[in-house]
Amino acid sequence: MEAKLPKTYSQQLLTGWVNNMIIIKSDNEINLMRESGKVTGFILKELETFIKPGMTTMDVDRFVEDTIRKHKMIPTFKGYGGFPASACVSINEEVVHGIPSKKRVINEGDIVSVDVGSTYKGYVSDAARTYAVGKVSDEAQRLIDTTRESFFAGLEFCKPGYRISDIGHAIQQYAESRGFSVIRDFVGHGVGQQMHEEPQIPNYGRPGRGPRIAKGMAFAVEPMICQGGYQVETLQNDWTVVTIDGKLSAHYENTVVITDGEPELLTLGE
Ligand code: MG
């Protein structure tokens, strides 16, 4: 799940963004996150074949919650800030935070973004994918592919010595080079004992800014990429975020651990 970027200092204080501390995880803590990440990644992999036209977004949520609990873990999202479900399921122009519903049917040709968090012994993993349901338009598939690829463009900078804004800069460069736009209002984040820790990780911006990246940090890097403009609004249910122009949006996220060398992805499900 992505973090809402707090706009004012008082909002930042209220939401806990301002403790100015990026928590470095011990090997033991990373082990616990690794276990959590296996389940989150496994679920996202299973959803590739589970999601079919005609099912509802609630069917997806049931599958996610049942699988997390079967592994004796806790669905991180359930109750987070009052969110009522274990997965965010967002269709087409819905960017993030779609609330699962028995009334919301997934149709052939839709693109469906599913965001999942699992907590194991107090440690969180957070990841998301966008799925093509049956046959989708070439442009929709290109959006899904670009969103995933932009994550890996950003991942190149998830190494000691780079700065936080180098990640988002690479994501933006890649996505815009393919003709898409980058959501501004929601950002990636540190992850550990809390789902949302420091630092915020925007998916856009100038390079060379923000804290220096170091071994033992853990991030949820999560580009949200749009077909049209990046402007969004939140629906009356106070959760679901949609593009204002009604064009498609896709999401790709993994929990990433910074090492001495290549970053470790905890939620690939492989
Ligand atoms: Mg997240």
Tab-separated table of C-alpha atoms and ligand atoms in Angstrom:
chain	number	residue	atom	x	y	z
A	1	MET	CA	0.000	0.000	0.000
A	2	GLU	CA	1.326	3.406	-0.850
A	3	ALA	CA	1.596	6.340	1.439
A	4	LYS	CA	-0.380	9.534	0.980
A	5	LEU	CA	2.116	12.323	0.791
A	6	PRO	CA	1.382	14.590	3.761
A	7	LYS	CA	1.177	18.145	2.501
A	8	THR	CA	1.818	20.191	5.607
A	9	TYR	CA	4.225	19.907	8.498
A	10	SER	CA	1.399	19.361	10.995
A	11	GLN	CA	-0.012	16.577	8.828
A	12	GLN	CA	3.441	15.065	8.681
A	13	LEU	CA	3.667	15.171	12.481
A	14	LEU	CA	0.231	13.594	12.844
A	15	THR	CA	1.014	10.813	10.436
A	16	GLY	CA	4.397	10.109	11.970
A	17	TRP	CA	6.425	11.060	8.921
A	18	VAL	CA	8.578	13.457	10.879
A	19	ASN	CA	10.808	11.476	13.126
A	20	ASN	CA	13.598	11.937	10.610
A	21	MET	CA	14.765	8.429	11.186
A	22	ILE	CA	15.339	5.717	8.657
A	23	ILE	CA	15.449	2.480	10.600
A	24	ILE	CA	18.301	0.147	9.713
A	25	LYS	CA	17.198	-3.468	10.038
A	26	SER	CA	19.296	-6.186	11.683
A	27	ASP	CA	19.872	-9.507	9.913
A	28	ASN	CA	17.290	-11.070	12.205
A	29	GLU	CA	14.715	-8.431	11.329
A	30	ILE	CA	15.393	-8.904	7.633
A	31	ASN	CA	14.881	-12.655	8.100
A	32	LEU	CA	11.413	-12.004	9.504
A	33	MET	CA	10.611	-9.630	6.647
A	34	ARG	CA	11.881	-12.268	4.227
A	35	GLU	CA	9.393	-14.809	5.623
A	36	SER	CA	6.600	-12.275	5.369
A	37	GLY	CA	7.678	-11.359	1.842
A	38	LYS	CA	7.537	-14.982	0.703
A	39	VAL	CA	3.825	-15.125	1.475
A	40	THR	CA	3.040	-11.732	-0.051
A	41	GLY	CA	4.975	-12.658	-3.190
A	42	PHE	CA	3.390	-16.116	-3.353
A	43	ILE	CA	-0.101	-14.598	-3.244
A	44	LEU	CA	0.664	-12.118	-6.025
A	45	LYS	CA	2.037	-14.952	-8.146
A	46	GLU	CA	-1.044	-17.110	-7.515
A	47	LEU	CA	-3.323	-14.224	-8.491
A	48	GLU	CA	-1.920	-14.413	-12.037
A	49	THR	CA	-4.080	-17.494	-12.599
A	50	PHE	CA	-6.708	-16.917	-9.895
A	51	ILE	CA	-8.232	-13.713	-11.295
A	52	LYS	CA	-10.835	-14.443	-13.970
A	53	PRO	CA	-13.607	-12.509	-15.692
A	54	GLY	CA	-16.877	-12.729	-13.751
A	55	MET	CA	-15.418	-12.863	-10.263
A	56	THR	CA	-15.803	-9.954	-7.868
A	57	THR	CA	-13.153	-7.884	-6.164
A	58	MET	CA	-14.376	-9.458	-2.903
A	59	ASP	CA	-13.428	-12.900	-4.279
A	60	VAL	CA	-9.884	-11.588	-4.702
A	61	ASP	CA	-9.856	-10.221	-1.151
A	62	ARG	CA	-11.098	-13.537	0.309
A	63	PHE	CA	-8.345	-15.426	-1.486
A	64	VAL	CA	-5.723	-12.975	-0.235
A	65	GLU	CA	-6.898	-13.008	3.371
A	66	ASP	CA	-7.367	-16.798	3.504
A	67	THR	CA	-3.878	-17.386	2.115
A	68	ILE	CA	-2.233	-14.947	4.536
A	69	ARG	CA	-4.015	-16.534	7.508
A	70	LYS	CA	-3.256	-20.073	6.287
A	71	HIS	CA	0.411	-19.109	6.658
A	72	LYS	CA	-0.254	-17.863	10.204
A	73	MET	CA	0.385	-14.281	9.264
A	74	ILE	CA	-1.695	-11.130	9.643
A	75	PRO	CA	-3.206	-9.144	6.758
A	76	THR	CA	-1.444	-5.823	7.295
A	77	PHE	CA	-4.017	-3.679	5.522
A	78	LYS	CA	-7.073	-4.906	7.403
A	79	GLY	CA	-8.029	-2.086	9.740
A	80	TYR	CA	-5.060	0.084	8.706
A	81	GLY	CA	-6.410	3.635	8.940
A	82	GLY	CA	-9.839	1.980	8.923
A	83	PHE	CA	-9.349	0.143	5.614
A	84	PRO	CA	-11.938	-2.667	5.690
A	85	ALA	CA	-10.172	-5.413	3.721
A	86	SER	CA	-6.942	-7.394	3.311
A	87	ALA	CA	-6.212	-6.357	-0.262
A	88	CYS	CA	-6.673	-3.164	-2.243
A	89	VAL	CA	-8.256	-4.119	-5.567
A	90	SER	CA	-8.328	-1.268	-8.090
A	91	ILE	CA	-9.760	-1.636	-11.602
A	92	ASN	CA	-8.804	0.372	-14.720
A	93	GLU	CA	-8.915	4.117	-13.883
A	94	GLU	CA	-8.735	3.308	-10.170
A	95	VAL	CA	-5.147	4.011	-9.168
A	96	VAL	CA	-4.976	2.563	-5.656
A	97	HIS	CA	-7.042	1.744	-2.554
A	98	GLY	CA	-9.983	0.107	-4.316
A	99	ILE	CA	-12.222	-1.402	-1.623
A	100	PRO	CA	-13.178	-5.016	-2.363
A	101	SER	CA	-16.910	-5.477	-2.892
A	102	LYS	CA	-19.305	-8.328	-3.678
A	103	LYS	CA	-20.953	-5.999	-6.166
A	104	ARG	CA	-17.845	-5.126	-8.158
A	105	VAL	CA	-17.377	-7.587	-11.014
A	106	ILE	CA	-14.074	-7.989	-12.850
A	107	ASN	CA	-14.618	-8.106	-16.610
A	108	GLU	CA	-12.686	-9.388	-19.598
A	109	GLY	CA	-10.386	-6.606	-20.812
A	110	ASP	CA	-10.005	-4.950	-17.399
A	111	ILE	CA	-6.677	-4.270	-15.788
A	112	VAL	CA	-6.751	-5.020	-12.063
A	113	SER	CA	-4.216	-3.741	-9.548
A	114	VAL	CA	-3.921	-5.750	-6.354
A	115	ASP	CA	-1.906	-4.516	-3.372
A	116	VAL	CA	-1.159	-6.926	-0.505
A	117	GLY	CA	0.598	-6.660	2.865
A	118	SER	CA	1.474	-9.489	5.259
A	119	THR	CA	2.785	-9.156	8.806
A	120	TYR	CA	4.937	-11.921	10.325
A	121	LYS	CA	6.047	-11.653	13.960
A	122	GLY	CA	5.567	-7.899	13.734
A	123	TYR	CA	7.379	-7.393	10.419
A	124	VAL	CA	5.650	-6.182	7.281
A	125	SER	CA	6.051	-6.877	3.577
A	126	ASP	CA	4.130	-4.827	1.029
A	127	ALA	CA	3.787	-5.453	-2.710
A	128	ALA	CA	1.462	-4.924	-5.666
A	129	ARG	CA	0.915	-6.041	-9.255
A	130	THR	CA	-1.428	-5.067	-12.085
A	131	TYR	CA	-3.048	-8.002	-13.906
A	132	ALA	CA	-4.490	-8.117	-17.412
A	133	VAL	CA	-7.848	-9.916	-17.320
A	134	GLY	CA	-8.231	-11.984	-20.477
A	135	LYS	CA	-7.443	-10.032	-23.614
A	136	VAL	CA	-6.633	-6.368	-22.965
A	137	SER	CA	-5.759	-3.594	-25.407
A	138	ASP	CA	-2.176	-3.312	-26.596
A	139	GLU	CA	-1.969	0.069	-24.904
A	140	ALA	CA	-3.153	-1.363	-21.579
A	141	GLN	CA	-0.553	-4.127	-21.791
A	142	ARG	CA	2.133	-1.575	-22.634
A	143	LEU	CA	1.133	0.424	-19.545
A	144	ILE	CA	1.379	-2.674	-17.322
A	145	ASP	CA	4.767	-3.605	-18.779
A	146	THR	CA	6.125	-0.067	-18.500
A	147	THR	CA	5.032	0.201	-14.868
A	148	ARG	CA	6.901	-2.995	-14.011
A	149	GLU	CA	9.950	-1.942	-16.013
A	150	SER	CA	9.997	1.487	-14.366
A	151	PHE	CA	10.274	-0.247	-10.980
A	152	PHE	CA	13.391	-2.037	-12.198
A	153	ALA	CA	14.774	1.235	-13.570
A	154	GLY	CA	14.417	2.652	-10.046
A	155	LEU	CA	15.848	-0.489	-8.475
A	156	GLU	CA	19.189	0.222	-10.169
A	157	PHE	CA	19.577	3.027	-7.610
A	158	CYS	CA	18.601	0.994	-4.539
A	159	LYS	CA	22.239	0.643	-3.583
A	160	PRO	CA	24.477	2.202	-0.931
A	161	GLY	CA	25.764	5.612	-1.888
A	162	TYR	CA	22.871	6.753	-4.055
A	163	ARG	CA	20.273	9.163	-2.689
A	164	ILE	CA	16.556	8.517	-2.257
A	165	SER	CA	15.482	10.839	-5.065
A	166	ASP	CA	17.692	8.938	-7.547
A	167	ILE	CA	15.134	6.103	-7.410
A	168	GLY	CA	12.137	8.220	-8.376
A	169	HIS	CA	14.093	10.148	-10.960
A	170	ALA	CA	14.930	6.914	-12.787
A	171	ILE	CA	11.308	5.738	-12.558
A	172	GLN	CA	9.999	9.010	-13.984
A	173	GLN	CA	12.571	9.131	-16.781
A	174	TYR	CA	11.673	5.619	-17.859
A	175	ALA	CA	7.881	5.974	-17.653
A	176	GLU	CA	7.815	9.336	-19.428
A	177	SER	CA	10.149	8.088	-22.156
A	178	ARG	CA	7.430	5.558	-22.962
A	179	GLY	CA	4.741	8.272	-23.090
A	180	PHE	CA	3.146	7.683	-19.693
A	181	SER	CA	2.815	9.886	-16.601
A	182	VAL	CA	3.738	9.366	-12.961
A	183	ILE	CA	1.384	9.768	-9.993
A	184	ARG	CA	2.587	12.520	-7.633
A	185	ASP	CA	0.123	12.335	-4.744
A	186	PHE	CA	1.155	8.901	-3.504
A	187	VAL	CA	4.667	7.688	-2.831
A	188	GLY	CA	6.722	4.663	-1.847
A	189	HIS	CA	8.083	4.399	1.673
A	190	GLY	CA	10.325	2.691	4.165
A	191	VAL	CA	8.880	-0.545	5.556
A	192	GLY	CA	9.639	-2.708	8.594
A	193	GLN	CA	7.750	-2.937	11.849
A	194	GLN	CA	5.482	-0.274	10.426
A	195	MET	CA	4.003	-0.421	6.957
A	196	HIS	CA	4.874	3.249	6.433
A	197	GLU	CA	8.256	4.304	7.753
A	198	GLU	CA	10.724	6.942	6.687
A	199	PRO	CA	11.787	7.773	4.046
A	200	GLN	CA	9.108	8.812	1.593
A	201	ILE	CA	10.067	7.650	-1.881
A	202	PRO	CA	8.396	9.731	-4.610
A	203	ASN	CA	8.347	8.198	-8.085
A	204	TYR	CA	9.419	11.456	-9.730
A	205	GLY	CA	11.747	14.375	-9.192
A	206	ARG	CA	15.299	15.565	-9.536
A	207	PRO	CA	18.160	13.201	-8.705
A	208	GLY	CA	20.772	13.585	-5.977
A	209	ARG	CA	18.462	14.649	-3.152
A	210	GLY	CA	17.323	13.229	0.141
A	211	PRO	CA	19.029	10.812	2.494
A	212	ARG	CA	21.856	8.614	1.295
A	213	ILE	CA	20.887	4.974	0.854
A	214	ALA	CA	22.604	2.485	3.176
A	215	LYS	CA	22.797	-1.237	3.828
A	216	GLY	CA	19.989	-2.560	6.035
A	217	MET	CA	17.350	-0.104	4.860
A	218	ALA	CA	14.108	-1.612	3.557
A	219	PHE	CA	11.845	0.163	1.078
A	220	ALA	CA	8.519	-0.383	-0.616
A	221	VAL	CA	9.263	0.985	-4.081
A	222	GLU	CA	6.005	1.361	-5.960
A	223	PRO	CA	5.546	3.254	-9.204
A	224	MET	CA	1.935	4.175	-10.053
A	225	ILE	CA	1.886	5.037	-13.756
A	226	CYS	CA	-0.924	6.519	-15.869
A	227	GLN	CA	-1.996	6.474	-19.477
A	228	GLY	CA	-3.191	10.098	-19.404
A	229	GLY	CA	-2.631	12.848	-16.841
A	230	TYR	CA	-1.333	12.156	-13.358
A	231	GLN	CA	-4.033	14.154	-11.578
A	232	VAL	CA	-6.149	12.051	-9.223
A	233	GLU	CA	-9.131	12.400	-6.926
A	234	THR	CA	-10.474	10.312	-4.063
A	235	LEU	CA	-14.022	8.950	-4.338
A	236	GLN	CA	-16.700	9.563	-1.725
A	237	ASN	CA	-15.867	6.305	0.036
A	238	ASP	CA	-12.736	8.210	1.219
A	239	TRP	CA	-10.414	5.522	-0.134
A	240	THR	CA	-10.584	4.748	-3.819
A	241	VAL	CA	-8.241	6.983	-5.818
A	242	VAL	CA	-9.061	7.459	-9.529
A	243	THR	CA	-7.494	9.347	-12.403
A	244	ILE	CA	-9.451	12.532	-13.089
A	245	ASP	CA	-9.377	11.945	-16.853
A	246	GLY	CA	-10.668	8.378	-16.414
A	247	LYS	CA	-7.692	6.857	-18.186
A	248	LEU	CA	-5.956	3.681	-17.052
A	249	SER	CA	-3.454	3.461	-14.223
A	250	ALA	CA	-1.137	0.602	-13.208
A	251	HIS	CA	0.877	-0.216	-10.085
A	252	TYR	CA	3.938	-2.368	-9.381
A	253	GLU	CA	5.547	-2.705	-5.964
A	254	ASN	CA	8.058	-4.852	-4.118
A	255	THR	CA	9.622	-4.770	-0.691
A	256	VAL	CA	13.327	-4.152	-1.289
A	257	VAL	CA	16.235	-4.652	1.136
A	258	ILE	CA	19.448	-2.699	0.605
A	259	THR	CA	22.594	-4.854	0.770
A	260	ASP	CA	26.293	-4.270	0.071
A	261	GLY	CA	25.665	-5.255	-3.530
A	262	GLU	CA	22.485	-5.884	-5.506
A	263	PRO	CA	19.223	-5.105	-3.674
A	264	GLU	CA	17.203	-8.075	-2.460
A	265	LEU	CA	13.560	-8.301	-3.512
A	266	LEU	CA	11.495	-9.998	-0.816
A	267	THR	CA	8.168	-10.211	-2.630
A	268	LEU	CA	8.861	-11.652	-6.089
A	269	GLY	CA	7.162	-14.953	-5.231
A	270	GLU	CA	9.812	-16.999	-6.974
B	1	MG	MG	3.503	0.336	-0.249
